[in-house]
Every structure is written in structure tokens, then in C-alpha cells.
Short mmCIF file of C-alpha atoms in Angstrom, two decimals:
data_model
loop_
_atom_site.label_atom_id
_atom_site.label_comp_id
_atom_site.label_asym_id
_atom_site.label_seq_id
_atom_site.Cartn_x
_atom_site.Cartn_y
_atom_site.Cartn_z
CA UNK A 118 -34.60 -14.89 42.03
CA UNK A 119 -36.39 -13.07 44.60
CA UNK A 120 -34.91 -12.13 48.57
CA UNK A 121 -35.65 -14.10 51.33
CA UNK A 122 -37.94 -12.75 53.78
CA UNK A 123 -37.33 -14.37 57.39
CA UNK A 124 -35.79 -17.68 56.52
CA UNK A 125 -36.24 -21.07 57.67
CA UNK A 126 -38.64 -20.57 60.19
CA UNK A 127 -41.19 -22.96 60.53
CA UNK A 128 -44.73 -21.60 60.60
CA UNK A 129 -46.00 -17.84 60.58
CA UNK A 130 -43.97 -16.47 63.62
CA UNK A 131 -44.94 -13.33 64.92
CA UNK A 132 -41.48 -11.45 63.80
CA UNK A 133 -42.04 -13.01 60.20
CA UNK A 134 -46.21 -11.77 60.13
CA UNK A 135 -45.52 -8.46 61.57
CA UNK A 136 -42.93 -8.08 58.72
CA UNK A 137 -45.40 -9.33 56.02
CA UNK A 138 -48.51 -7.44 57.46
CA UNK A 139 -47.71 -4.12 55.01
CA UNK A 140 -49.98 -6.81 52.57
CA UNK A 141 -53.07 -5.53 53.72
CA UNK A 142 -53.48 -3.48 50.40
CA UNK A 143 -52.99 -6.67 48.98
CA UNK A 144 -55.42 -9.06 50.14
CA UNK A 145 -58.24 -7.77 48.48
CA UNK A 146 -59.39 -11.13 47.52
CA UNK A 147 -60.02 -12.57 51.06
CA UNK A 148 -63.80 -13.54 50.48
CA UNK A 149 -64.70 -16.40 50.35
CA UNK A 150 -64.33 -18.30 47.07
CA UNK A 151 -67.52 -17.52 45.76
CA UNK A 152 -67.73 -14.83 42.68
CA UNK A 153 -70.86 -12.65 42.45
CA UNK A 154 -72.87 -15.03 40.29
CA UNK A 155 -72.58 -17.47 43.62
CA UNK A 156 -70.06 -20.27 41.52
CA UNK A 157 -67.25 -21.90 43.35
CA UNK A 158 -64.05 -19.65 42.07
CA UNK A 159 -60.45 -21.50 42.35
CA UNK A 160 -58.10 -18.78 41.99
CA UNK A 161 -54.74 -19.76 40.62
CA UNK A 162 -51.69 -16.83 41.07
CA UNK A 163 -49.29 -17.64 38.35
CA UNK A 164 -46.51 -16.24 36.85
CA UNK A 165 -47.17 -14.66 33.52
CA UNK A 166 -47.83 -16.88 30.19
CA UNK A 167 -48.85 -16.19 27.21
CA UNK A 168 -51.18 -18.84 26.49
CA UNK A 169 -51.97 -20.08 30.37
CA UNK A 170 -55.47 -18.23 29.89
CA UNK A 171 -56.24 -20.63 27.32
CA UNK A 172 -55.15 -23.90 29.16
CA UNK A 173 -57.64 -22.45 32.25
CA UNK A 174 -60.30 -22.11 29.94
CA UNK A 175 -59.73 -25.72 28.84
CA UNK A 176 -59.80 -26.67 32.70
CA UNK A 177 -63.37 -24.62 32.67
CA UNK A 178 -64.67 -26.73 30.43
CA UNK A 179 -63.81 -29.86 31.49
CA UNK A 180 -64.90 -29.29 35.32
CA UNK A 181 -68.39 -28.64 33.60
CA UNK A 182 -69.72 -25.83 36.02
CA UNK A 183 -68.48 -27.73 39.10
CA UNK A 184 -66.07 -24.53 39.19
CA UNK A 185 -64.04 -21.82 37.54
CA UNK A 186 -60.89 -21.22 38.00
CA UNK A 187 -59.59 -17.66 37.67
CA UNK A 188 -55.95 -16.62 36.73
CA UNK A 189 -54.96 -13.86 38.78
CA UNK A 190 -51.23 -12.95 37.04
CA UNK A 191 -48.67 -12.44 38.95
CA UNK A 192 -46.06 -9.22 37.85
CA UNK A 193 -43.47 -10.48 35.25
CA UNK A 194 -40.29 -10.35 37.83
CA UNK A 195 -39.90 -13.49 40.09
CA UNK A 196 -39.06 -10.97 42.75
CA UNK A 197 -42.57 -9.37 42.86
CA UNK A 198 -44.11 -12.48 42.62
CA UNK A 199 -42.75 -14.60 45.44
CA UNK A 200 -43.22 -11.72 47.74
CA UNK A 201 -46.61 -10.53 46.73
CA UNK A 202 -47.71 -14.20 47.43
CA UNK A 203 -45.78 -14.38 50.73
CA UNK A 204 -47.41 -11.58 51.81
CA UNK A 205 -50.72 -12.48 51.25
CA UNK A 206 -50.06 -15.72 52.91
CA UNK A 207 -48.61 -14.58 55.89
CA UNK A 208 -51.83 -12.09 56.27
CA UNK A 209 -54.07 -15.10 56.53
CA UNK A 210 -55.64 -15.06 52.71
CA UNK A 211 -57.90 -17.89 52.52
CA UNK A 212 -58.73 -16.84 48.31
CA UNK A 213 -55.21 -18.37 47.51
CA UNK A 214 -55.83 -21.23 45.85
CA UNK A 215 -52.88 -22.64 43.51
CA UNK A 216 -49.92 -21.44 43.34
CA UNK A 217 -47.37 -21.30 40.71
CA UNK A 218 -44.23 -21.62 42.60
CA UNK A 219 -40.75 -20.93 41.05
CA UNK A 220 -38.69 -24.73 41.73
CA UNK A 221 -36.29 -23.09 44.12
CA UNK A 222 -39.47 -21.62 45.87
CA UNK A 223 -40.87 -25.12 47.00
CA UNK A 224 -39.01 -25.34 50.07
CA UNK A 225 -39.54 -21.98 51.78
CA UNK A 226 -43.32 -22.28 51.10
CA UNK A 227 -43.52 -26.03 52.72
CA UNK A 228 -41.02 -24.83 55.79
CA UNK A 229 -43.79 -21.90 56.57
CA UNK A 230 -46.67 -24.04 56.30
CA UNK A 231 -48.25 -21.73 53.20
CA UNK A 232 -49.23 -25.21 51.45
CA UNK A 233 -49.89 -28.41 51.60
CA UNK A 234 -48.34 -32.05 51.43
CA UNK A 235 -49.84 -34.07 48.32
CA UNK A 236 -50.95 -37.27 49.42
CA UNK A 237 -52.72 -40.64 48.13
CA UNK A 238 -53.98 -39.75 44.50
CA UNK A 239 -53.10 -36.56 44.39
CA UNK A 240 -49.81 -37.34 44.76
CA UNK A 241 -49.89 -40.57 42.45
CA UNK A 242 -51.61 -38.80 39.69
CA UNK A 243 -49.04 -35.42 40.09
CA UNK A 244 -45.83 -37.78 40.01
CA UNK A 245 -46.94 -40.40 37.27
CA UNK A 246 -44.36 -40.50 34.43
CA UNK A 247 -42.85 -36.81 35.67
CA UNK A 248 -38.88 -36.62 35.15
CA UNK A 249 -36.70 -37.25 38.23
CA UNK A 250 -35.00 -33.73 38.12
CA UNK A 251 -38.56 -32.01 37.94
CA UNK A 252 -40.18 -33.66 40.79
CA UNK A 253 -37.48 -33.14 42.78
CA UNK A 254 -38.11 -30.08 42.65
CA UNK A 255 -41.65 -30.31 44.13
CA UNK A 256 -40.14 -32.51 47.17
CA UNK A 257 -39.09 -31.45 51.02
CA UNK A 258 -38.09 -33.25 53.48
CA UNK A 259 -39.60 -36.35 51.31
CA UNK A 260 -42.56 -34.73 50.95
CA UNK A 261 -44.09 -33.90 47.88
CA UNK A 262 -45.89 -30.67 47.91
CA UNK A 263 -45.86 -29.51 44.05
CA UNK A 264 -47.09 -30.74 40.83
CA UNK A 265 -44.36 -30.01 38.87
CA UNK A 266 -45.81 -27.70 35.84
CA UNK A 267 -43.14 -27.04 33.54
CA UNK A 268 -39.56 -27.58 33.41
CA UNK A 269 -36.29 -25.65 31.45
CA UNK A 270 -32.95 -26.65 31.02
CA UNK A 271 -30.17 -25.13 29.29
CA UNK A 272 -28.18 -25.87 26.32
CA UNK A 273 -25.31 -25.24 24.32
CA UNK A 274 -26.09 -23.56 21.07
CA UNK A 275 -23.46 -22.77 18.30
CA UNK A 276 -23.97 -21.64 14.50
CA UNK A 277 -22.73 -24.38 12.44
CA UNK A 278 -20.65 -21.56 10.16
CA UNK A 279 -18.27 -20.76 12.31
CA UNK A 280 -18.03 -24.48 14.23
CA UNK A 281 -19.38 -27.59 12.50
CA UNK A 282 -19.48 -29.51 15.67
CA UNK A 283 -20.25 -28.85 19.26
CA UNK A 284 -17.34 -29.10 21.49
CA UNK A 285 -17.91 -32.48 23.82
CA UNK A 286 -16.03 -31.17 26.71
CA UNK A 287 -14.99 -27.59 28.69
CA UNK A 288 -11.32 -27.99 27.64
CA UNK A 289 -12.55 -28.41 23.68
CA UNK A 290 -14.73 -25.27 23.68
CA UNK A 291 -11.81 -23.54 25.44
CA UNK A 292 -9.56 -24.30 23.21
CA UNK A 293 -11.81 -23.73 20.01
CA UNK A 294 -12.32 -20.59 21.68
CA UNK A 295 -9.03 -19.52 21.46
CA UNK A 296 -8.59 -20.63 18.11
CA UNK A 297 -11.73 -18.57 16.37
CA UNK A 298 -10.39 -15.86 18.32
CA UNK A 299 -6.58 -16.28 16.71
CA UNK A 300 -8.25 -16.42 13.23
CA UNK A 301 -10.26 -13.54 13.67
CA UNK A 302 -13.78 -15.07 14.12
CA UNK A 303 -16.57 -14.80 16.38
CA UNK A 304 -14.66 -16.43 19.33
CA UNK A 305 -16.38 -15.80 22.49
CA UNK A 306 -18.28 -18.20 24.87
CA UNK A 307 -21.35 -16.02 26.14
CA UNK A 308 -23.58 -17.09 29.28
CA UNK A 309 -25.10 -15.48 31.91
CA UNK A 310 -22.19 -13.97 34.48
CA UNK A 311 -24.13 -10.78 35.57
CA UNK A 312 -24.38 -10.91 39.70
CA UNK A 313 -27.90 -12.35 39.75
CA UNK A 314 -29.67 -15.81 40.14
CA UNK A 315 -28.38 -16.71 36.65
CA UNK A 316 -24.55 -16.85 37.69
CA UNK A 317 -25.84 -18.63 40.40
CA UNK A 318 -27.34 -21.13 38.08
CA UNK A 319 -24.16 -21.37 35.96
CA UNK A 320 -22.26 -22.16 38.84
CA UNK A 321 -24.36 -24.85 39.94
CA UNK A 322 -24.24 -26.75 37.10
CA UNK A 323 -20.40 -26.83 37.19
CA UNK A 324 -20.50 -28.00 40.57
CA UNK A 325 -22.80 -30.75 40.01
CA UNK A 326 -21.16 -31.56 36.92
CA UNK A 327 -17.40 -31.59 39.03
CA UNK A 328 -19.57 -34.08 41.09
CA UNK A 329 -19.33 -31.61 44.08
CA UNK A 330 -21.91 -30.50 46.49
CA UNK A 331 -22.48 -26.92 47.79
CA UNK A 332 -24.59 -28.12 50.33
CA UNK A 333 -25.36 -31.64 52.42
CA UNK A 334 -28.53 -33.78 50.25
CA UNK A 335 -30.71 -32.29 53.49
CA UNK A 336 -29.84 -29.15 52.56
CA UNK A 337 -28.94 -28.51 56.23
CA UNK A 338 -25.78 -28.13 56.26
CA UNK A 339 -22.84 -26.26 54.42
CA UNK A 340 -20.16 -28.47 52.05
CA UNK A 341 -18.75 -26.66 49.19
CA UNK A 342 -16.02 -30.02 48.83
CA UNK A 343 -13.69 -30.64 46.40
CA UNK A 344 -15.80 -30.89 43.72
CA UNK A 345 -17.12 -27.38 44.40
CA UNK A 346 -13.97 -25.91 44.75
CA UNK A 347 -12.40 -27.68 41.58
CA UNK A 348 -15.83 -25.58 40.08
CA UNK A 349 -14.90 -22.30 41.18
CA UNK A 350 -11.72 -23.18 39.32
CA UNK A 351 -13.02 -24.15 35.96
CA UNK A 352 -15.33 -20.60 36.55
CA UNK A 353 -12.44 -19.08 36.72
CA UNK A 354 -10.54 -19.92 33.75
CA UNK A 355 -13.78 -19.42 31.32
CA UNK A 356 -13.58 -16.10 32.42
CA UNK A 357 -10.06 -14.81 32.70
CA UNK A 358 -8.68 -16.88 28.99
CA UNK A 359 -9.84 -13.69 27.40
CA UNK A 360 -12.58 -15.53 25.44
CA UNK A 361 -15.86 -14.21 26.72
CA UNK A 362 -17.46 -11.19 25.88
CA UNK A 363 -16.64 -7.63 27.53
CA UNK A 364 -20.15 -7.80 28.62
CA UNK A 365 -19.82 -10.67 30.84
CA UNK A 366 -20.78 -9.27 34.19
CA UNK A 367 -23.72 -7.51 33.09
CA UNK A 368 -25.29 -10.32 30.63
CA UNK A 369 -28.51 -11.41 32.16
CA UNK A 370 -30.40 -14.21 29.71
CA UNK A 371 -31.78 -11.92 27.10
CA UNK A 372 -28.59 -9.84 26.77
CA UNK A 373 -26.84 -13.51 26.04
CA UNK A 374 -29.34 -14.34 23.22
CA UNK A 375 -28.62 -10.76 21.72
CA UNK A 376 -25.06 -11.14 21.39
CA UNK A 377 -25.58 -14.76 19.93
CA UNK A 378 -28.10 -13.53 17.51
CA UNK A 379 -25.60 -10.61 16.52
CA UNK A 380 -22.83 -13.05 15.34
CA UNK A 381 -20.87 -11.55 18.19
CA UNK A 382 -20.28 -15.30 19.88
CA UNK A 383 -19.28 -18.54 18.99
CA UNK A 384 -21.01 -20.35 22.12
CA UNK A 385 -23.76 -19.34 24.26
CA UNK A 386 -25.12 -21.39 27.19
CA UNK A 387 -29.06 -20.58 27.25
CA UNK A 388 -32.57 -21.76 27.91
CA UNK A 389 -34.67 -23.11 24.93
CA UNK A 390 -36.49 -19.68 24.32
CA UNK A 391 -33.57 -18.47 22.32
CA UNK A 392 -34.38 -20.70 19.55
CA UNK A 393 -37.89 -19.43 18.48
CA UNK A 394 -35.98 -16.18 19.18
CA UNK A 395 -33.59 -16.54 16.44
CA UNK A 396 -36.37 -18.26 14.07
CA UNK A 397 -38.42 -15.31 14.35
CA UNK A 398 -35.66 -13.02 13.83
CA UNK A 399 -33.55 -14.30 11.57
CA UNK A 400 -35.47 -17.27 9.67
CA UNK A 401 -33.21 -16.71 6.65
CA UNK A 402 -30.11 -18.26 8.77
CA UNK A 403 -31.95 -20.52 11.62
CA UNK A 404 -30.96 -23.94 9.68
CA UNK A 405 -27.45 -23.03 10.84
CA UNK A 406 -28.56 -22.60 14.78
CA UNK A 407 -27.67 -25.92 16.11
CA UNK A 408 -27.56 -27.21 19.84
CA UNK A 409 -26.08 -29.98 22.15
CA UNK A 410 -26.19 -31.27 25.94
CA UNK A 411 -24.07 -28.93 28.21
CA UNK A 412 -20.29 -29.83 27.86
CA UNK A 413 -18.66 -31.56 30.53
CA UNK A 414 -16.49 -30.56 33.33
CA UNK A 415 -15.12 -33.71 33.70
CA UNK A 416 -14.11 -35.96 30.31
CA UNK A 417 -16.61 -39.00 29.64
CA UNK A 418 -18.92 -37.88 32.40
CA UNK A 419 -21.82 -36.36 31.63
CA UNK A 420 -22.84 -32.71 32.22
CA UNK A 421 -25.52 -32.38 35.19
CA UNK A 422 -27.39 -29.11 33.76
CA UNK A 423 -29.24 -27.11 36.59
CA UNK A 424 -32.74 -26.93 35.78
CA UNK A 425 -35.81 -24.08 36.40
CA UNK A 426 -39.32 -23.99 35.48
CA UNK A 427 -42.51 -24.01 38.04
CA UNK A 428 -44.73 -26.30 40.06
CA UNK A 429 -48.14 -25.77 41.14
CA UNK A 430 -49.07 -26.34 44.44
CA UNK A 431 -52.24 -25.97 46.99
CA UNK A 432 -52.47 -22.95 49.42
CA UNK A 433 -52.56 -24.20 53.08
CA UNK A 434 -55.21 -21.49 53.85
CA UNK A 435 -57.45 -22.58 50.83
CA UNK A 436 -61.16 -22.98 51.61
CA UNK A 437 -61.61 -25.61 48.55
CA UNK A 438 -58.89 -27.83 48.59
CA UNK A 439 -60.46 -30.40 46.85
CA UNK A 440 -61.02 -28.51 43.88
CA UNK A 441 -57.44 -26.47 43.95
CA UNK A 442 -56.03 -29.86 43.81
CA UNK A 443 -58.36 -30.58 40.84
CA UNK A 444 -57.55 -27.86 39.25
CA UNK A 445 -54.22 -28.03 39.04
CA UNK A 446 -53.73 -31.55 37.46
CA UNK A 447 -55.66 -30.24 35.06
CA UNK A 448 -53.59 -27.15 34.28
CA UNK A 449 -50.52 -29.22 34.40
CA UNK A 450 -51.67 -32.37 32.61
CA UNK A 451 -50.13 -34.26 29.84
CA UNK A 452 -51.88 -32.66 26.87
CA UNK A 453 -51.79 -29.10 28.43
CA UNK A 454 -48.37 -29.67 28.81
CA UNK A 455 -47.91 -29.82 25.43
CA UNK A 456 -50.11 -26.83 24.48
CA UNK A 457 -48.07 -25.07 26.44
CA UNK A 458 -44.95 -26.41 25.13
CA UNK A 459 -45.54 -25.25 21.55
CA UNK A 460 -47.67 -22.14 22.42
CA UNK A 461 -45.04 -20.88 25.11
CA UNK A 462 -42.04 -22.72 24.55
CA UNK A 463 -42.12 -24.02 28.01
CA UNK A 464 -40.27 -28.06 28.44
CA UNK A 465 -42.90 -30.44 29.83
CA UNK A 466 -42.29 -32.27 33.18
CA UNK A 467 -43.82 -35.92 31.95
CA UNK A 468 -41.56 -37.35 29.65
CA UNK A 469 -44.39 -39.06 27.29
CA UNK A 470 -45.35 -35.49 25.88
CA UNK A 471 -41.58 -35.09 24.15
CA UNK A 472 -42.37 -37.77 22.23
CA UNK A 473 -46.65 -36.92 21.51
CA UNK A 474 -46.15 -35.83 17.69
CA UNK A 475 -50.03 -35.48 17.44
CA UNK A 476 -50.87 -31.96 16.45
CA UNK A 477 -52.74 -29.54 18.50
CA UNK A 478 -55.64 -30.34 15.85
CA UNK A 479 -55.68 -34.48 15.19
CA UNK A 480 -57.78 -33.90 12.90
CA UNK A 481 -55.87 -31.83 10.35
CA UNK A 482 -52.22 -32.90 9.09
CA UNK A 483 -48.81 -31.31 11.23
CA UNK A 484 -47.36 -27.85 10.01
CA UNK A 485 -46.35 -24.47 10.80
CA UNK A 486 -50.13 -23.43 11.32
CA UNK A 487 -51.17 -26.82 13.38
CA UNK A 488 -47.73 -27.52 14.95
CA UNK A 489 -46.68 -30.35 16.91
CA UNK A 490 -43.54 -31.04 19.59
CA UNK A 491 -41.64 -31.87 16.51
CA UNK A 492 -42.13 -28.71 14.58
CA UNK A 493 -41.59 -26.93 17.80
CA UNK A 494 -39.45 -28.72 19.41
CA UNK A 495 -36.67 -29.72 17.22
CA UNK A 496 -33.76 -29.64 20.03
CA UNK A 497 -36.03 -31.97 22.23
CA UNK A 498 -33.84 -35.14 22.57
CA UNK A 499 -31.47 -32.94 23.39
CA UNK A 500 -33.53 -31.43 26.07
CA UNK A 501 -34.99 -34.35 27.17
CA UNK A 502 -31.17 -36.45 27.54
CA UNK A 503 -30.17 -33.26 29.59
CA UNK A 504 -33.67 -33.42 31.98
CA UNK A 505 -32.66 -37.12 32.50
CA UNK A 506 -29.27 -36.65 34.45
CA UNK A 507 -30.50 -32.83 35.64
CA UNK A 508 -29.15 -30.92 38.55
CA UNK A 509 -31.28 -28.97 40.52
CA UNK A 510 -30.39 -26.14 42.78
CA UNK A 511 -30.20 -27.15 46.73
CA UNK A 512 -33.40 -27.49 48.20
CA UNK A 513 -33.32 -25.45 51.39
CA UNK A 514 -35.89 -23.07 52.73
CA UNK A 515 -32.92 -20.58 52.84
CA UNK A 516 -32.39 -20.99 49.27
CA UNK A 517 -32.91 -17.30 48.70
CA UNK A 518 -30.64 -15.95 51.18
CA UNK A 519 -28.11 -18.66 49.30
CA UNK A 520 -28.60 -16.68 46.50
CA UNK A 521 -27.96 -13.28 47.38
CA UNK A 522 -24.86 -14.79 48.97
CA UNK A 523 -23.66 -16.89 45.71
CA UNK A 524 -23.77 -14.31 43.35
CA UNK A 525 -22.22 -11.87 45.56
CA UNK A 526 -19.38 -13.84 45.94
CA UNK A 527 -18.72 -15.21 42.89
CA UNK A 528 -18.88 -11.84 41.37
CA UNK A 529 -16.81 -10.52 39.08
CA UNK A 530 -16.12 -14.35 38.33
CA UNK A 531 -12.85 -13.52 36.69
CA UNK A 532 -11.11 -12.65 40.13
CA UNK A 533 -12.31 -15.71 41.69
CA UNK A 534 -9.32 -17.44 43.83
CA UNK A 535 -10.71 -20.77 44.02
CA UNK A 536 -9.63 -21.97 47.59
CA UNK A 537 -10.25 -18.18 49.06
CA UNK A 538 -13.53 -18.09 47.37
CA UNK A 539 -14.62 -21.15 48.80
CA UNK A 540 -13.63 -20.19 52.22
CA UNK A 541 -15.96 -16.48 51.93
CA UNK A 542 -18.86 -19.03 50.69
CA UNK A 543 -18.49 -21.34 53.75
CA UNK A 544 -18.50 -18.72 55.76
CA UNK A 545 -21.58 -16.79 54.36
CA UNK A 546 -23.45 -19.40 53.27
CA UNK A 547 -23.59 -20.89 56.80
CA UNK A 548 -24.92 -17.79 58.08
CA UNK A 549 -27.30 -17.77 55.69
CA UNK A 550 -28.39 -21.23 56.83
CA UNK A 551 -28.73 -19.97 59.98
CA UNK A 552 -30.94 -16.52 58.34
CA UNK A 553 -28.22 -14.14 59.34
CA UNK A 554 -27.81 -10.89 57.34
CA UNK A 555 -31.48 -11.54 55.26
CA UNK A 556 -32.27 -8.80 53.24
CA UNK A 557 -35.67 -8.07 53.01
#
């Protein structure tokens, strides 16, 4: 995730523009919206995709020459994105349309006044039949001002040759853990433990799944309670039973799927995007790839899985709001959802589409060359019970100095003393809250 710049400040102080103004290079797009053949140009800045240029052109057609939209792509690292777009904002660029906002972005965004609250239809027609954990995303303050795009949540995968059965709790994969390893087997439980957003992540989800809070619902104040702490814990003894992999605090998402893929793991905790992966890779053993919900922290609850993905919302300094907001049902509507599910492997917000088995062409039967969510999807109702009972990440405008704190401090996880630890994160976090120490 990226650094905060200035946080949780309301507005576009002068400290937080002067520190934003190097954009000027930047904002070569502040015309108005209007392209040199005189048509009304939305621009959308989103994150790159793979197939995104063809769900625009699909928006093109259907607003029938009222406008285009234009994707301007953002660069590939979340970093570079949220600041390039922060910077343009806080330099005054009215040709920011929509913007595709990283979920833990939502709040920062809405706190500096760089976009605006959905209201009335808008806001009926962006929430209808979304997923709780998704639109919470897209909410501050109880505001809504997203339309949640696209959603991910991770899962527990395991090759059914070494395991027949997914563990159902912590303690069970521990312990099956240890055994693989006693028999000489692939053994180790792999997720992401480098000191980035992604141990961050992990640790979230075995907070919420302890039933613990890292921060009050307003995301105001500092918690870290018992549940939290009884987290750090559990974090702990994954990582010093001698059952992950030496790589631990330098495996970032890809290097996880590697050493899955290698047969060098029994477990690994990853987004969906591992699976097509592993098809494409190894199609000869894929049947044997199998998934399941997170396990749980706590026996007969259910896991609370901390969720990503990206919501679109409309600039604040747009000249052709209207339209943005337009536009961007469009681009994240039910059926586009779903092209972008099986063309990009991205999890739809709006639970109807996990269950659309209509092909991309309805008029020619389902298979690998006219796929559907099935075909695609396979692991969706596992993806889809996990999305129902979701975590997501606190909602604070200071979420990014949070970050930089978290995975400091949890890092190396193995030497985590749980009480101690949660003392250091009470401590920093709070001054995060209160934007001391940001790092630019």
C-alpha cells in the first residue's frame, strides 16, 4: 500500500498543497474535458487491467456519442498510483474524472474533499445487491462515496496429494503441519509475512477472526483489545513452530504462489489469481489444486477474511459530474462485472453475477473458448461464503500511516511478544492517528 501524505486533514491545507505542488509536471490534462474533435471526454485514472479497455469501450457504446470516456492507466504499483492522483488533486485538476480507488484509499480521499458523496440514485443504483464487506469499503463517516468495482478475498489452497482435506481450524493445519513435516513431505504453511501491506492484511484477518478490534468502528480511536492481542499470539506461533518456509519475511503474494506451485508447501493463504496461475502452468496437475474458506482462529466460528479490490468514485474537482457518475455504473455494472471476472480474474462486488452462468456469448454454448463464472470461477462459493462474513481493514483517513506502522511492528513476526507488541502498536498507532512521524 502506498505512504500517507499529510494525514487526516480535512480539505487541501496549505502545508498539505505546498507538499503536493511538485505535480505540476503532472497535470498535463487540466483542460477542460473536451478532446480536439470538441466531444465531452470523461477521463477515468485506473489501476492497470488487462481487459478494462474493453469494458470502456462497451461504456462508449452504450452512452451513444453523449461521451467518451478515456482510460488514462495508472503505473502498476499502488504506491505510484495513489500519489500520482493525490497530487494532481491537490494541484486543482479539474480533468479528473473517476477514480479507481484502492478500498483502504476511500477514506483519505473523502477526509480531503478530492471526491464526492453519492447521493439519491446514484447511490441507490451503486449499492443495489453489492456485498456488505465491499460497500463498506466505499463508506465514511456513513457516507457513501465509491461504487465498489471489484472485490478479492483470500483463500486457503492445498493440493489434494499431500492433504485430502482442508484443515477446518488454525490448530488442525498446525498440527498437520507438523505432521507432513515429521514424514518428510511438503509441510510448510506459506502466506505473505514480508514487512509490507500484505502482513498487514494477514494480521487483520486474525484479528477480526479473534473477534478483536485494532481500532474503535469510527476509526478514531486506538483499541488493539483482547482479541487483538490473543492475534498477535496465534501470529506468533504460525511462525516460530518451524513450519513455514525460510522465506517467510520476504514472501510478498507472487513469491507465495511460486513456492505453492513448486510443491515446496502444503498450505498457502492467497488471493484467487493463483488459481489460473497454476492452470496455466501446470494444467497436467490443476485437478489436484483445491481450496476452502480461511481457517478459523477460534473453533466453530467462522473466519472473517480481510478483503481488497477497488471502487470507483467521482473527482470533487470534475467539470462533468453527471456524466463521471454515468460512467462509472457503467464500468462497474453487473454484466461488466462479470467480463471482468473471467477476463481478469477479478471477484465481483454484486452477488447476482457469482451465480450468472450465461456465457460471455448467449448465443453460443459455455466452454473454454466462450467461458462463463463457472468455467472460471470454480472456487466461487467458496469466495462468495468468505465475501459474506468479510473483514475489511479499518477505515480511517490515516489508514496509510497505520500501515507503515503495522508492518513495522509486526516484523519479523516470529519475535513477536504478544503483550509487548501490542503495547509498541498502541503507542505508534495513536500517533499515527494523530499524523505524527508520516513519511512522505
Amino acid at each position: 500500500m502506498g505512504k500517507r501524505i499529510g494525514a487526516g486533514k480535512r480539505g487541501r491545507s496549505p502545508g498539505r498543497t505546498a507538499v503536493l505542488l511538485g505535480a505540476g509536471a503532472l497535470v498535463t490534462g487540466m483542460l477542460a474535458g473536451c478532446g480536439s474533435g470538441g466531444g465531452l471526454k470523461i477521463n477515468v485514472y485506473y489501476a492497470p487491467e488487462d481487459s478494462f479497455q474493453k469494458v470502456v469501450d462497451n461504456c462508449n457504446k452504450a452512452a451513444g456519442g453523449k461521451y467518451e470516456i478515456v482510460y488514462n492507466k495508472l503505473q502498476r504499483g499502488s504506491d505510484d498510483q495513489r500519489l500520482q492522483m493525490a497530487r494532481r488533486l491537490a494541484a486543482g485538476d479539474t480533468a479528473m474524472d473517476v477514480l479507481g480507488l484502492d478500498v483502504t484509499w476511500v477514506s483519505e480521499f473523502a477526509e480531503a474533499g478530492w471526491i464526492d458523496e453519492w447521493k439519491d440514485q446514484n447511490k441507490t443504483a451503486a449499492s443495489e445487491g453489492v456485498l456488505q464487506g465491499p460497500l463498506e469499503t466505499a463508506t465514511y463517516n456513513g457516507k457513501l462515496y465509491a461504487a465498489p468495482k471489484n472485490t478479492n478475498i483470500q483463500l486457503l489452497w492445498y493440493d489434494d496429494r499431500i492433504t485430502p482435506s482442508a484443515p477446518k481450524t488454525w490448530d488442525e493445519m498446525i498440527q498437520k503441519s507438523k505432521e507432513l513435516k515429521a514424514q518428510g513431505k511438503p509441510y510448510s504453511i506459506v502466506f505473505t509475512g514480508a514487512q509490507y501491506e500484505g502482513l498487514v492484511v494477514f494480521y487483520n484477518t486474525l484479528v477480526e477472526s479473534m473477534g478483536g478490534h485494532i481500532l474503535s468502528d469510527d476509526g478514531k480511536s486506538v483499541v488493539m483489545d483482547d482479541g487483538a492481542v490473543k492475534a498477535l499470539a496465534l501470529l506468533k506461533q504460525i511462525t516460530a513452530s518451524g513450519i513455514t518456509d525460510p522465506s517467510l519475511t520476504n514472501s510478498k503474494e507472487d513469491d507465495v504462489r511460486q513456492t505453492f506451485q513448486r510443491g515446496d508447501a502444503a498450505f498457502e493463504l492467497n488471493w484467487p489469481f493463483v488459481y489460473a496461475s497454476y492452470a496455466k502452468d501446470k494444467p497436467q496437475d490443476v485437478s489436484h489444486m483445491k481450496w476452502a474458506v480461511y481457517p478459523e482462529a477460534q473453533a466453530g466460528t467462522p473466519a472473517k477474511t480481510t478483503i481488497g479490490g477497488y471502487d470507483l468514485a467521482v473527482s470533487s474537482l470534475s467539470a462533468h459530474k453527471p456524466e463521471a457518475y454515468e460512467a462509472a455504473l457503467c464500468l462497474r455494472s453487473a454484466e461488466n462485472q462479470k467480463f471482468s471476472a473471467i477476463n481478469d480474474g477479478v471477484p465481483p462486488t454484486i452477488e447476482s453475477v457469482y451465480h450468472n452462468d450465461t456465457p460471455l456469448d448467449p448465443s453460443k454454448p459455455a466452454g473454454d473458448d466462450n467461458p462463463n463464472m463457472a468455467i472460471k470461477y470454480p472456487m466461487r462459493d467458496s469466495i462468495l461464503d468468505a465475501l459474506k462474513d468479510a473483514a475489511v481493514r479499518p477505515l480511517t483517513p490515516a489508514y496509510q500511516n497505520m500501515s507503515t506502522v503495522m508492518s513495522k511492528v509486526l516484523s519479523p513476526p516470529g519475535e513477536i511478544d504478544p503483550q509487548a507488541t501490542a503495547s509498541k502498536l498502541r503507542e505508534q498507532l495513536n500517533d499515527a492517528l494523530q499524523s505524527k512521524g508520516v513519511i512522505p
